[in-house]
Amino acid sequence: MEIRRIKAPLEAGVIEELKAGEKVLLNGYIYTARDAAHKRFMDTLKDGGTLPFDMVNQVIYYCGPSPAPPGRVIGACGPTTSSRMDAYAPKLISLGLKGMIGKGKRSQAVKDAMKQYRAVYFGATGGAGALLSKSVLSSEIIAYGDMGPEAVVRLEVRDMPLFVINDTHGNDLYESGTSQYRR
């Protein structure tokens, strides 16, 4: 299978072409945010405020990076369980979020929002945070620094290895992969 290189922020044409099960190498700028940051996003929106970055075409990595060791821009940065963000993801997708990176299955509400608003979900390998950190060229806290590893961090990544789990057409690698082996 061919590995496709894609760039963040994501472009509509690229998103539509991605298929569940496809391997990609992600390049560009992405943002980290876990559940506490997502809750703060929702509270900010409820209070009429603006989010710390424009969601349009962006990618959120469900990750809380560890502190950078000497000589590195970031510590380990492995994915966290995506379902913890499922209560918040449909709203962010409706605001233009086009990609999410994490591990594990997504709820039907998130899958429906991805199909409706044309977004994708990428899987990163759990337990490989040190390896994934080698893809990070720069790291900058842009919001919620008071929350430590829950802060929103802007990462510049090069060739971050990911799999497309859910595509814009409603396909789900967890479902298709499992059915393949049931035969």
mmCIF file of C-alpha atoms in Angstrom:
data_model
loop_
_atom_site.group_PDB
_atom_site.id
_atom_site.type_symbol
_atom_site.label_atom_id
_atom_site.label_comp_id
_atom_site.label_asym_id
_atom_site.label_seq_id
_atom_site.Cartn_x
_atom_site.Cartn_y
_atom_site.Cartn_z
ATOM 1 C CA MET A 1 0.000 0.000 0.000
ATOM 2 C CA GLU A 2 1.258 3.425 -0.929
ATOM 3 C CA ILE A 3 1.897 5.946 1.835
ATOM 4 C CA ARG A 4 0.496 9.388 1.117
ATOM 5 C CA ARG A 5 2.080 12.622 2.343
ATOM 6 C CA ILE A 6 -0.459 15.229 3.411
ATOM 7 C CA LYS A 7 -0.194 18.723 4.845
ATOM 8 C CA ALA A 8 -1.957 20.438 7.731
ATOM 9 C CA PRO A 9 -4.002 22.587 7.749
ATOM 10 C CA LEU A 10 -5.985 20.102 5.654
ATOM 11 C CA GLU A 11 -7.436 21.019 2.266
ATOM 12 C CA ALA A 12 -10.909 19.873 1.196
ATOM 13 C CA GLY A 13 -9.675 18.043 -1.915
ATOM 14 C CA VAL A 14 -7.163 16.026 0.092
ATOM 15 C CA ILE A 15 -9.666 15.161 2.810
ATOM 16 C CA GLU A 16 -12.184 13.810 0.290
ATOM 17 C CA GLU A 17 -9.562 11.513 -1.265
ATOM 18 C CA LEU A 18 -8.477 9.875 2.007
ATOM 19 C CA LYS A 19 -9.793 6.360 2.589
ATOM 20 C CA ALA A 20 -10.137 4.408 5.837
ATOM 21 C CA GLY A 21 -7.126 2.113 6.182
ATOM 22 C CA GLU A 22 -4.788 4.360 4.223
ATOM 23 C CA LYS A 23 -1.350 5.147 5.655
ATOM 24 C CA VAL A 24 -0.353 8.816 5.715
ATOM 25 C CA LEU A 25 2.603 10.944 6.724
ATOM 26 C CA LEU A 26 1.349 14.249 8.129
ATOM 27 C CA ASN A 27 3.331 17.456 7.706
ATOM 28 C CA GLY A 28 2.628 21.006 8.848
ATOM 29 C CA TYR A 29 1.055 22.512 11.958
ATOM 30 C CA ILE A 30 -1.324 20.746 14.332
ATOM 31 C CA TYR A 31 -2.632 21.470 17.840
ATOM 32 C CA THR A 32 -2.669 19.273 20.930
ATOM 33 C CA ALA A 33 -5.732 19.262 23.171
ATOM 34 C CA ARG A 34 -7.125 16.718 25.606
ATOM 35 C CA ASP A 35 -10.381 16.605 27.553
ATOM 36 C CA ALA A 36 -9.705 19.507 29.958
ATOM 37 C CA ALA A 37 -8.788 21.790 27.045
ATOM 38 C CA HIS A 38 -11.887 20.651 25.152
ATOM 39 C CA LYS A 39 -14.072 21.453 28.152
ATOM 40 C CA ARG A 40 -12.504 24.907 28.295
ATOM 41 C CA PHE A 41 -13.186 25.331 24.556
ATOM 42 C CA MET A 42 -16.877 24.605 25.195
ATOM 43 C CA ASP A 43 -17.039 26.919 28.213
ATOM 44 C CA THR A 44 -15.433 29.688 26.145
ATOM 45 C CA LEU A 45 -17.959 29.231 23.341
ATOM 46 C CA LYS A 46 -20.859 29.117 25.840
ATOM 47 C CA ASP A 47 -19.646 32.416 27.318
ATOM 48 C CA GLY A 48 -19.465 34.012 23.853
ATOM 49 C CA GLY A 49 -15.665 34.041 23.694
ATOM 50 C CA THR A 50 -13.319 33.021 20.913
ATOM 51 C CA LEU A 51 -11.239 29.877 20.809
ATOM 52 C CA PRO A 52 -7.429 30.111 21.056
ATOM 53 C CA PHE A 53 -7.093 29.204 17.362
ATOM 54 C CA ASP A 54 -9.396 29.154 14.354
ATOM 55 C CA MET A 55 -10.695 25.589 13.907
ATOM 56 C CA VAL A 56 -11.166 25.899 10.137
ATOM 57 C CA ASN A 57 -9.173 23.144 8.367
ATOM 58 C CA GLN A 58 -7.125 22.396 11.494
ATOM 59 C CA VAL A 59 -6.051 19.105 13.051
ATOM 60 C CA ILE A 60 -6.244 18.414 16.793
ATOM 61 C CA TYR A 61 -3.973 15.753 18.261
ATOM 62 C CA TYR A 62 -5.413 14.196 21.417
ATOM 63 C CA CYS A 63 -2.140 14.279 23.270
ATOM 64 C CA GLY A 64 -0.547 15.733 26.386
ATOM 65 C CA PRO A 65 3.150 15.981 25.555
ATOM 66 C CA SER A 66 5.669 15.327 28.303
ATOM 67 C CA PRO A 67 8.368 17.932 29.037
ATOM 68 C CA ALA A 68 11.223 18.146 26.558
ATOM 69 C CA PRO A 69 14.472 16.480 27.618
ATOM 70 C CA PRO A 70 17.702 18.427 26.975
ATOM 71 C CA GLY A 71 18.346 18.916 23.280
ATOM 72 C CA ARG A 72 14.783 18.027 22.176
ATOM 73 C CA VAL A 73 11.782 20.217 21.315
ATOM 74 C CA ILE A 74 9.313 17.887 23.028
ATOM 75 C CA GLY A 75 9.145 14.819 25.219
ATOM 76 C CA ALA A 76 7.046 11.785 24.458
ATOM 77 C CA CYS A 77 3.814 12.674 22.687
ATOM 78 C CA GLY A 78 1.645 9.628 22.279
ATOM 79 C CA PRO A 79 -2.096 9.652 21.613
ATOM 80 C CA THR A 80 -4.729 9.527 24.310
ATOM 81 C CA THR A 81 -8.080 7.740 24.082
ATOM 82 C CA SER A 82 -10.206 9.696 21.637
ATOM 83 C CA SER A 83 -13.594 8.750 23.072
ATOM 84 C CA ARG A 84 -12.867 11.131 25.965
ATOM 85 C CA MET A 85 -13.349 13.984 23.458
ATOM 86 C CA ASP A 86 -16.502 12.571 21.830
ATOM 87 C CA ALA A 87 -18.835 14.877 23.765
ATOM 88 C CA TYR A 88 -17.003 17.907 22.350
ATOM 89 C CA ALA A 89 -15.864 16.824 18.873
ATOM 90 C CA PRO A 90 -19.144 17.301 16.925
ATOM 91 C CA LYS A 91 -19.291 20.988 17.899
ATOM 92 C CA LEU A 92 -15.660 21.580 16.909
ATOM 93 C CA ILE A 93 -16.158 19.710 13.635
ATOM 94 C CA SER A 94 -19.169 21.945 12.911
ATOM 95 C CA LEU A 95 -16.846 24.941 13.422
ATOM 96 C CA GLY A 96 -14.496 23.680 10.703
ATOM 97 C CA LEU A 97 -12.153 21.204 12.430
ATOM 98 C CA LYS A 98 -11.070 18.797 9.670
ATOM 99 C CA GLY A 99 -8.836 16.281 11.396
ATOM 100 C CA MET A 100 -8.395 14.554 14.723
ATOM 101 C CA ILE A 101 -5.579 12.245 15.820
ATOM 102 C CA GLY A 102 -5.876 9.768 18.654
ATOM 103 C CA LYS A 103 -6.440 6.133 19.488
ATOM 104 C CA GLY A 104 -9.557 4.041 19.771
ATOM 105 C CA LYS A 105 -13.054 4.077 18.331
ATOM 106 C CA ARG A 106 -15.282 7.134 17.956
ATOM 107 C CA SER A 107 -18.959 7.454 18.855
ATOM 108 C CA GLN A 108 -21.661 7.406 16.214
ATOM 109 C CA ALA A 109 -22.302 11.126 16.836
ATOM 110 C CA VAL A 110 -18.666 11.939 15.983
ATOM 111 C CA LYS A 111 -18.738 9.691 12.901
ATOM 112 C CA ASP A 112 -21.968 11.361 11.756
ATOM 113 C CA ALA A 113 -20.411 14.831 12.221
ATOM 114 C CA MET A 114 -17.306 13.767 10.250
ATOM 115 C CA LYS A 115 -19.493 12.617 7.379
ATOM 116 C CA GLN A 116 -21.742 15.692 7.473
ATOM 117 C CA TYR A 117 -18.968 18.299 7.753
ATOM 118 C CA ARG A 118 -16.277 16.372 5.828
ATOM 119 C CA ALA A 119 -13.645 15.621 8.483
ATOM 120 C CA VAL A 120 -11.343 12.652 9.141
ATOM 121 C CA TYR A 121 -10.004 10.775 12.131
ATOM 122 C CA PHE A 122 -6.440 9.503 12.141
ATOM 123 C CA GLY A 123 -5.056 6.805 14.390
ATOM 124 C CA ALA A 124 -1.626 7.124 15.961
ATOM 125 C CA THR A 125 0.071 4.128 17.515
ATOM 126 C CA GLY A 126 -0.493 3.976 21.262
ATOM 127 C CA GLY A 127 2.632 3.325 23.328
ATOM 128 C CA ALA A 128 4.855 4.913 20.682
ATOM 129 C CA GLY A 129 5.051 8.432 22.157
ATOM 130 C CA ALA A 130 8.858 8.570 22.053
ATOM 131 C CA LEU A 131 8.867 7.492 18.404
ATOM 132 C CA LEU A 132 6.094 9.947 17.467
ATOM 133 C CA SER A 133 8.026 12.785 19.139
ATOM 134 C CA LYS A 134 10.734 12.362 16.495
ATOM 135 C CA SER A 135 8.250 13.789 13.970
ATOM 136 C CA VAL A 136 7.931 17.047 15.939
ATOM 137 C CA LEU A 137 10.098 19.925 14.675
ATOM 138 C CA SER A 138 8.783 22.650 17.012
ATOM 139 C CA SER A 139 6.454 22.972 19.981
ATOM 140 C CA GLU A 140 4.836 26.106 21.426
ATOM 141 C CA ILE A 141 2.175 26.466 24.127
ATOM 142 C CA ILE A 142 -0.485 28.773 22.689
ATOM 143 C CA ALA A 143 -3.229 28.547 25.334
ATOM 144 C CA TYR A 144 -4.108 27.263 28.799
ATOM 145 C CA GLY A 145 -0.501 27.067 30.005
ATOM 146 C CA ASP A 146 -1.887 26.861 33.545
ATOM 147 C CA MET A 147 -3.113 23.336 32.740
ATOM 148 C CA GLY A 148 0.337 21.757 32.290
ATOM 149 C CA PRO A 149 0.131 18.783 29.913
ATOM 150 C CA GLU A 150 -3.506 19.714 29.167
ATOM 151 C CA ALA A 151 -2.344 23.011 27.608
ATOM 152 C CA VAL A 152 -2.973 23.642 23.926
ATOM 153 C CA VAL A 153 0.323 23.249 22.094
ATOM 154 C CA ARG A 154 1.044 24.128 18.471
ATOM 155 C CA LEU A 155 3.273 21.475 16.936
ATOM 156 C CA GLU A 156 5.106 21.566 13.646
ATOM 157 C CA VAL A 157 5.363 17.989 12.418
ATOM 158 C CA ARG A 158 7.228 16.263 9.615
ATOM 159 C CA ASP A 159 6.221 12.840 8.354
ATOM 160 C CA MET A 160 4.119 11.927 11.396
ATOM 161 C CA PRO A 161 3.007 8.325 10.682
ATOM 162 C CA LEU A 162 -0.765 7.844 10.925
ATOM 163 C CA PHE A 163 -3.597 5.667 9.644
ATOM 164 C CA VAL A 164 -6.939 6.965 8.391
ATOM 165 C CA ILE A 165 -9.483 5.386 10.742
ATOM 166 C CA ASN A 166 -12.649 7.250 9.691
ATOM 167 C CA ASP A 167 -12.960 8.964 6.319
ATOM 168 C CA THR A 168 -15.438 11.541 4.992
ATOM 169 C CA HIS A 169 -17.513 8.809 3.328
ATOM 170 C CA GLY A 170 -18.496 7.131 6.605
ATOM 171 C CA ASN A 171 -15.990 4.283 6.385
ATOM 172 C CA ASP A 172 -14.484 3.007 9.640
ATOM 173 C CA LEU A 173 -11.264 0.965 9.713
ATOM 174 C CA TYR A 174 -12.244 -0.630 13.025
ATOM 175 C CA GLU A 175 -15.417 -2.015 11.407
ATOM 176 C CA SER A 176 -13.998 -2.963 7.993
ATOM 177 C CA GLY A 177 -10.821 -4.443 9.456
ATOM 178 C CA THR A 178 -12.740 -6.596 11.916
ATOM 179 C CA SER A 179 -15.192 -7.850 9.289
ATOM 180 C CA GLN A 180 -12.296 -8.811 7.026
ATOM 181 C CA TYR A 181 -11.026 -11.297 9.593
ATOM 182 C CA ARG A 182 -14.440 -12.715 10.495
ATOM 183 C CA ARG A 183 -14.723 -14.469 7.106
#
